[in-house]
């Protein structure tokens, strides 16, 4: 390592706040890029599954109604 | 032969399967390169003789600025292909590239601003390089907003493609702004035709960092595009089968 001590690494001869702030923001940009598609994908998958389930229930319901009305006739 | 490959590649299902195979390798390599490049630059390079330690921001700033421009060119080319041949997957790619490009453009501007304070004595100047880069960020944001504003998917695709193609004029302006005008921003450090104006011990971690950032954006682009494919193809049987959603 170039720096002699840990405090030397933090202060970086007065430039520490600038360098560490830039790296902090850089890291958060990378994390955001990583998390946002993952979360979007998960949300999407659960929505699609829920919709499919709803459609199945609805189809069964309609089927039952038809059976009932046919029975009446 | 080539054309069948082109057609197969533009099939969302084929692309979903293919990208799934590449994903772990791209991700691992990106992680390794980004971590190596940034820690090397941050901890193991000597300080600059003029700027001291503030120059370490270069290992973030240059990769993100370069990416912001490259992603825009990629986005515009993809948009043009989608515009001419009406390829759905191309429009999906355009919609996924915009937020990634915008994030790196913002990072380039912010990291540059933080670097500017100790080096130039100011956070911001309205010089050609900085201003044209800010316009690039507005172009990215405009592309995202335009898509949100139009309900019809086909109209949105066409409008975004036109904006993307027109906006490409800004790219050479950014690239050559440091040569055409007297800017506070320095000229290019890494040159392809002549020798780079940087010491090897700083250049190598910078190149590793650049490669890492490029692979990282390829990785998150694939993640985004896969989610977008699922979203737009959710009524197809293959997506339903994939998610185990039977109806």
Coordinates of C-alpha atoms in Angstrom, one line a residue:
Chain A
X1 CA 0.0 0.0 0.0
X2 CA 1.2 3.5 -0.7
X3 CA -0.2 5.1 2.5
X4 CA 1.9 4.7 5.6
X5 CA -0.9 4.7 8.2
X6 CA -4.7 4.3 8.3
X7 CA -5.2 8.0 9.2
X8 CA -3.0 8.9 6.3
X9 CA -5.3 6.9 4.0
X10 CA -8.3 8.7 5.4
X11 CA -7.0 12.2 5.1
X12 CA -5.0 11.7 1.9
X13 CA -3.0 14.9 2.5
X14 CA -6.2 17.0 2.7
X15 CA -7.8 15.5 -0.3
X16 CA -9.5 12.6 1.7
X17 CA -13.0 14.1 1.9
X18 CA -13.0 14.7 -1.9
X19 CA -11.7 11.3 -2.9
X20 CA -13.8 9.4 -0.4
X21 CA -17.0 11.3 -1.3
X22 CA -16.4 10.6 -5.0
X23 CA -15.8 6.9 -4.3
X24 CA -18.9 6.7 -2.0
X25 CA -21.1 8.2 -4.7
X26 CA -19.5 6.0 -7.3
X27 CA -20.2 2.9 -5.2
X28 CA -23.8 3.9 -4.7
X29 CA -24.3 4.4 -8.5
X30 CA -22.9 0.8 -9.1
X31 CA -25.2 -0.6 -6.3
X32 CA -28.2 1.2 -7.8
X33 CA -27.5 -0.2 -11.2
X34 CA -27.3 -3.6 -9.8
X35 CA -30.4 -3.5 -7.5
X36 CA -32.9 -1.7 -9.7
X37 CA -33.2 -4.5 -12.4
X38 CA -33.1 -7.2 -9.7
X39 CA -36.0 -5.6 -7.7
X40 CA -37.9 -4.9 -10.9
X41 CA -37.6 -8.5 -12.1
X42 CA -38.9 -9.8 -8.7
X43 CA -41.8 -7.4 -8.7
X44 CA -42.7 -8.4 -12.2
X45 CA -42.5 -12.1 -11.6
X46 CA -44.8 -11.9 -8.6
X47 CA -47.3 -9.7 -10.6
X48 CA -47.3 -12.2 -13.5
X49 CA -47.9 -15.2 -11.2
X50 CA -50.7 -13.3 -9.4
X51 CA -52.4 -12.4 -12.7
X52 CA -52.1 -16.0 -13.9
X53 CA -53.6 -17.3 -10.6
X54 CA -56.5 -14.7 -10.9
X55 CA -57.2 -15.8 -14.5
X56 CA -57.3 -19.4 -13.4
X57 CA -59.8 -18.7 -10.6
X58 CA -61.9 -16.6 -12.9
X59 CA -62.0 -19.3 -15.6
X60 CA -63.1 -21.9 -13.0
X61 CA -65.7 -19.6 -11.8
X62 CA -67.1 -18.9 -15.2
X63 CA -67.0 -22.7 -15.9
X64 CA -69.0 -23.4 -12.7
X65 CA -71.6 -20.7 -13.6
X66 CA -72.0 -22.3 -17.0
X67 CA -72.5 -25.7 -15.5
X68 CA -75.1 -24.3 -13.1
X69 CA -77.1 -22.5 -15.9
X70 CA -77.0 -25.6 -18.0
X71 CA -78.3 -27.7 -15.1
X72 CA -81.3 -25.3 -14.7
X73 CA -82.3 -25.7 -18.3
Chain B
X1 CA -26.3 -17.7 -43.0
X2 CA -25.6 -14.4 -41.4
X3 CA -29.1 -13.2 -41.8
X4 CA -30.6 -16.2 -40.0
X5 CA -28.3 -15.5 -37.1
X6 CA -29.4 -11.9 -37.1
X7 CA -33.1 -12.9 -37.0
X8 CA -32.6 -15.5 -34.3
X9 CA -30.7 -12.9 -32.2
X10 CA -33.5 -10.5 -32.4
X11 CA -35.9 -13.1 -31.0
X12 CA -36.6 -12.2 -27.3
X13 CA -36.8 -15.8 -26.2
X14 CA -33.5 -16.7 -27.9
X15 CA -31.8 -13.7 -26.4
X16 CA -33.2 -14.5 -22.9
X17 CA -31.8 -18.0 -23.0
X18 CA -28.4 -16.9 -24.5
X19 CA -27.9 -14.0 -22.1
X20 CA -28.7 -16.3 -19.2
X21 CA -25.7 -18.4 -20.1
X22 CA -23.3 -15.4 -20.3
X23 CA -24.6 -13.6 -17.2
X24 CA -22.5 -15.3 -14.4
X25 CA -19.2 -15.0 -16.4
X26 CA -19.7 -11.4 -17.3
X27 CA -20.7 -10.6 -13.7
X28 CA -17.7 -12.4 -12.1
X29 CA -15.2 -10.8 -14.5
X30 CA -16.7 -7.4 -14.0
X31 CA -16.6 -7.7 -10.2
X32 CA -13.0 -8.9 -10.3
X33 CA -11.9 -6.0 -12.6
X34 CA -13.8 -3.2 -10.9
X35 CA -12.5 -4.3 -7.4
X36 CA -8.9 -4.7 -8.7
X37 CA -8.9 -1.4 -10.7
X38 CA -10.4 0.7 -7.9
X39 CA -8.4 -0.7 -5.0
X40 CA -5.2 -0.5 -7.0
X41 CA -5.9 3.1 -7.9
X42 CA -7.0 4.1 -4.5
X43 CA -4.3 2.4 -2.4
X44 CA -1.4 1.2 -4.5
X45 CA -0.5 4.0 -6.9
X46 CA 1.7 7.0 -6.0
X47 CA 0.1 10.4 -5.7
X48 CA 0.3 12.8 -8.7
X49 CA 3.3 15.2 -8.5
X50 CA 1.0 18.2 -9.1
X51 CA -2.4 17.2 -7.9
X52 CA -1.5 15.0 -4.9
X53 CA -4.1 12.5 -4.0
X54 CA -7.2 14.1 -5.5
X55 CA -6.2 12.6 -8.9
X56 CA -7.3 9.2 -7.6
X57 CA -10.8 10.2 -8.6
X58 CA -9.6 9.5 -12.2
X59 CA -10.2 5.8 -11.7
X60 CA -13.9 6.5 -11.3
X61 CA -14.2 9.6 -13.5
X62 CA -12.7 8.5 -16.7
X63 CA -14.5 5.1 -16.9
X64 CA -17.9 6.6 -16.1
X65 CA -17.4 9.5 -18.6
X66 CA -16.2 7.1 -21.3
X67 CA -19.2 4.8 -20.6
X68 CA -21.7 7.6 -20.7
X69 CA -20.6 8.4 -24.3
X70 CA -20.1 4.9 -25.5
X71 CA -23.5 3.8 -24.1
X72 CA -25.1 6.8 -25.9
X73 CA -23.5 5.7 -29.3
X74 CA -24.6 2.1 -28.7
X75 CA -28.1 3.3 -27.8
X76 CA -28.4 5.5 -30.9
X77 CA -27.1 2.7 -33.2
X78 CA -29.6 0.2 -31.7
X79 CA -32.4 2.8 -32.0
X80 CA -31.5 3.3 -35.7
X81 CA -31.6 -0.5 -36.3
X82 CA -34.9 -0.8 -34.5
X83 CA -36.3 2.2 -36.3
X84 CA -35.4 0.9 -39.8
X85 CA -36.2 -2.8 -39.3
X86 CA -38.9 -2.5 -36.6
X87 CA -37.3 -4.9 -34.2
X88 CA -39.0 -5.1 -30.8
X89 CA -35.8 -6.3 -29.0
X90 CA -33.9 -3.2 -30.3
X91 CA -36.5 -0.9 -28.7
X92 CA -36.3 -2.9 -25.4
X93 CA -32.5 -2.4 -25.5
X94 CA -32.9 1.3 -26.0
X95 CA -35.2 1.6 -23.1
X96 CA -32.7 -0.3 -20.9
X97 CA -29.6 1.6 -22.0
X98 CA -31.0 5.0 -21.1
X99 CA -31.1 4.8 -17.3
X100 CA -27.6 3.1 -17.2
X101 CA -26.1 5.8 -19.4
X102 CA -27.8 8.5 -17.4
X103 CA -26.4 7.1 -14.1
X104 CA -22.8 7.0 -15.5
X105 CA -23.2 10.4 -17.0
X106 CA -24.3 11.8 -13.6
X107 CA -21.4 10.0 -11.9
X108 CA -18.9 11.5 -14.4
X109 CA -20.3 15.0 -13.8
X110 CA -20.4 14.6 -10.0
X111 CA -17.0 13.0 -9.7
X112 CA -15.6 15.6 -12.0
X113 CA -17.1 18.3 -9.9
X114 CA -15.6 16.9 -6.7
X115 CA -12.3 16.6 -8.5
X116 CA -12.5 20.1 -9.8
X117 CA -12.9 21.7 -6.3
X118 CA -9.4 20.9 -5.0
X119 CA -7.7 21.0 -8.5
X120 CA -9.3 24.0 -10.3
X121 CA -10.7 25.8 -7.2
X122 CA -14.3 25.5 -8.4
X123 CA -17.0 22.9 -8.5
X124 CA -18.3 23.9 -11.9
X125 CA -17.4 26.1 -14.9
X126 CA -19.4 26.5 -18.0
X127 CA -16.7 25.3 -20.3
X128 CA -17.3 23.3 -23.5
X129 CA -16.5 19.9 -22.1
X130 CA -18.6 20.2 -18.9
X131 CA -21.6 21.9 -20.7
X132 CA -21.7 19.3 -23.5
X133 CA -21.6 16.5 -20.9
X134 CA -24.5 18.1 -19.0
X135 CA -26.4 18.2 -22.3
X136 CA -25.7 14.5 -22.6
X137 CA -27.3 13.9 -19.2
X138 CA -30.4 15.9 -20.3
X139 CA -30.6 13.8 -23.5
X140 CA -30.6 10.7 -21.4
X141 CA -33.3 12.1 -19.1
X142 CA -35.2 13.3 -22.1
X143 CA -35.2 9.8 -23.6
X144 CA -36.5 8.4 -20.3
X145 CA -39.2 11.1 -19.9
X146 CA -40.3 10.8 -23.5
X147 CA -40.9 7.1 -23.2
X148 CA -42.9 7.6 -20.0
X149 CA -45.0 10.3 -21.7
X150 CA -46.3 8.2 -24.6
X151 CA -48.8 5.5 -24.0
X152 CA -48.5 3.7 -27.4
X153 CA -45.5 1.4 -27.4
X154 CA -44.9 1.8 -31.1
X155 CA -45.1 5.6 -31.1
X156 CA -42.8 5.7 -28.0
X157 CA -40.3 3.5 -29.8
X158 CA -40.3 5.7 -32.9
X159 CA -40.1 9.0 -31.0
X160 CA -37.3 7.8 -28.7
X161 CA -35.4 6.4 -31.7
X162 CA -35.6 9.8 -33.5
X163 CA -34.5 11.7 -30.3
X164 CA -31.6 9.2 -29.8
X165 CA -30.4 9.6 -33.4
X166 CA -30.6 13.4 -33.4
X167 CA -28.8 13.6 -30.1
X168 CA -25.8 11.7 -31.4
X169 CA -24.5 15.0 -32.8
X170 CA -23.5 15.9 -29.2
X171 CA -21.0 13.0 -29.0
X172 CA -18.3 14.4 -31.3
X173 CA -18.8 17.8 -29.6
X174 CA -18.0 16.3 -26.2
X175 CA -15.1 14.3 -27.6
X176 CA -13.4 17.1 -29.4
X177 CA -14.5 20.0 -27.1
X178 CA -11.1 20.0 -25.4
X179 CA -9.4 20.4 -28.8
X180 CA -11.8 22.9 -30.4
X181 CA -12.1 25.3 -27.5
X182 CA -10.0 26.5 -24.7
X183 CA -11.4 24.5 -21.9
X184 CA -10.4 24.3 -18.2
X185 CA -10.8 20.6 -18.7
X186 CA -7.6 18.8 -19.8
X187 CA -7.2 17.0 -23.1
X188 CA -7.3 13.3 -23.6
X189 CA -5.0 11.3 -21.4
X190 CA -5.3 7.9 -23.1
X191 CA -4.6 8.1 -26.8
X192 CA -4.7 5.3 -29.3
X193 CA -2.5 6.7 -32.0
X194 CA 0.3 8.2 -29.9
X195 CA 1.7 7.4 -26.5
X196 CA -0.5 8.1 -23.5
X197 CA 0.5 11.0 -21.3
X198 CA 0.4 9.0 -18.1
X199 CA 2.9 6.9 -16.1
X200 CA 2.5 3.2 -16.5
X201 CA 1.9 2.6 -12.8
X202 CA -1.2 4.8 -13.0
X203 CA -2.3 3.8 -16.6
X204 CA -2.6 0.1 -15.9
X205 CA -5.0 0.4 -13.0
X206 CA -7.0 2.9 -15.0
X207 CA -7.3 0.6 -18.0
X208 CA -8.4 -2.3 -15.6
X209 CA -11.0 0.0 -14.1
X210 CA -12.3 1.1 -17.5
X211 CA -12.5 -2.6 -18.6
X212 CA -14.3 -3.4 -15.3
X213 CA -16.8 -0.6 -15.7
X214 CA -17.6 -1.6 -19.3
X215 CA -18.2 -5.2 -18.3
X216 CA -20.2 -4.1 -15.3
X217 CA -22.5 -2.1 -17.5
X218 CA -22.8 -5.0 -19.9
X219 CA -23.9 -7.1 -16.9
X220 CA -26.5 -4.7 -15.6
X221 CA -27.7 -4.0 -19.1
X222 CA -28.3 -7.8 -19.6
X223 CA -30.1 -7.9 -16.2
X224 CA -32.3 -4.9 -17.2
X225 CA -33.0 -6.3 -20.7
X226 CA -34.0 -9.7 -19.3
X227 CA -36.5 -8.0 -17.0
X228 CA -37.8 -5.9 -19.8
X229 CA -38.2 -9.0 -22.1
X230 CA -40.2 -10.7 -19.3
X231 CA -42.4 -7.6 -18.9
X232 CA -43.2 -7.2 -22.6
X233 CA -43.6 -10.9 -23.3
X234 CA -45.6 -11.8 -20.2
X235 CA -48.6 -13.0 -22.2
X236 CA -46.5 -15.5 -24.2
X237 CA -46.6 -19.2 -23.2
X238 CA -42.8 -19.4 -22.8
X239 CA -42.7 -16.6 -20.2
X240 CA -45.6 -18.2 -18.3
X241 CA -43.9 -21.6 -18.4
X242 CA -40.6 -20.0 -17.3
X243 CA -42.2 -18.4 -14.2
X244 CA -44.4 -21.4 -13.5
X245 CA -47.5 -19.3 -14.0
X246 CA -50.1 -21.6 -15.6
X247 CA -53.5 -20.3 -16.5

